[in-house]
Amino acid sequence: MTYREDVWVFDRKNGRIGKVLQEAGDRVLLVGPEGKGWATQACGLRLATETERGLAALGDTGQE
């Protein structure tokens, strides 16, 4: 599956939510709401649910 930039996804491998920064082949570069980035395989991702996106947005703004 191809993920476009700025889409929130759930990484099944580590249980984290991240925003897509870039996709290159089968690898995707993500950044979490806390600003920490990582790379993973696209096959281990799924689109984040509405609830997960909401929680990530709270983390983005620093709200509790």
Coordinates of C-alpha atoms in Angstrom, one line a residue, residues 23-56:
E23 CA 7.9 6.8 1.4
A24 CA 10.7 5.2 -0.6
G25 CA 10.1 1.7 -2.0
D26 CA 9.0 -0.6 0.8
R27 CA 10.3 1.7 3.5
V28 CA 8.4 4.6 5.1
L29 CA 9.8 7.4 7.2
L30 CA 7.5 8.4 10.1
V31 CA 7.5 10.9 12.9
G32 CA 5.5 10.5 16.1
P33 CA 3.5 13.1 17.9
E34 CA 6.5 13.6 20.3
G35 CA 8.7 14.5 17.3
K36 CA 10.8 11.3 17.3
G37 CA 11.2 9.8 13.9
W38 CA 11.7 6.2 12.7
A39 CA 11.7 4.1 9.5
T40 CA 9.7 1.0 9.0
Q41 CA 8.4 -1.3 6.3
A42 CA 5.1 -0.2 4.6
C43 CA 3.6 -3.7 4.9
G44 CA 3.6 -3.3 8.7
L45 CA 1.4 -0.2 8.6
R46 CA -2.3 0.5 8.6
L47 CA -4.2 3.8 8.5
A48 CA -4.8 5.2 12.0
T49 CA -8.3 5.2 13.3
E50 CA -10.1 8.4 14.1
T51 CA -9.5 7.9 17.8
E52 CA -5.8 7.3 17.3
R53 CA -5.5 10.4 15.1
G54 CA -7.2 12.4 17.8
L55 CA -4.8 11.1 20.5
A56 CA -1.8 11.9 18.2

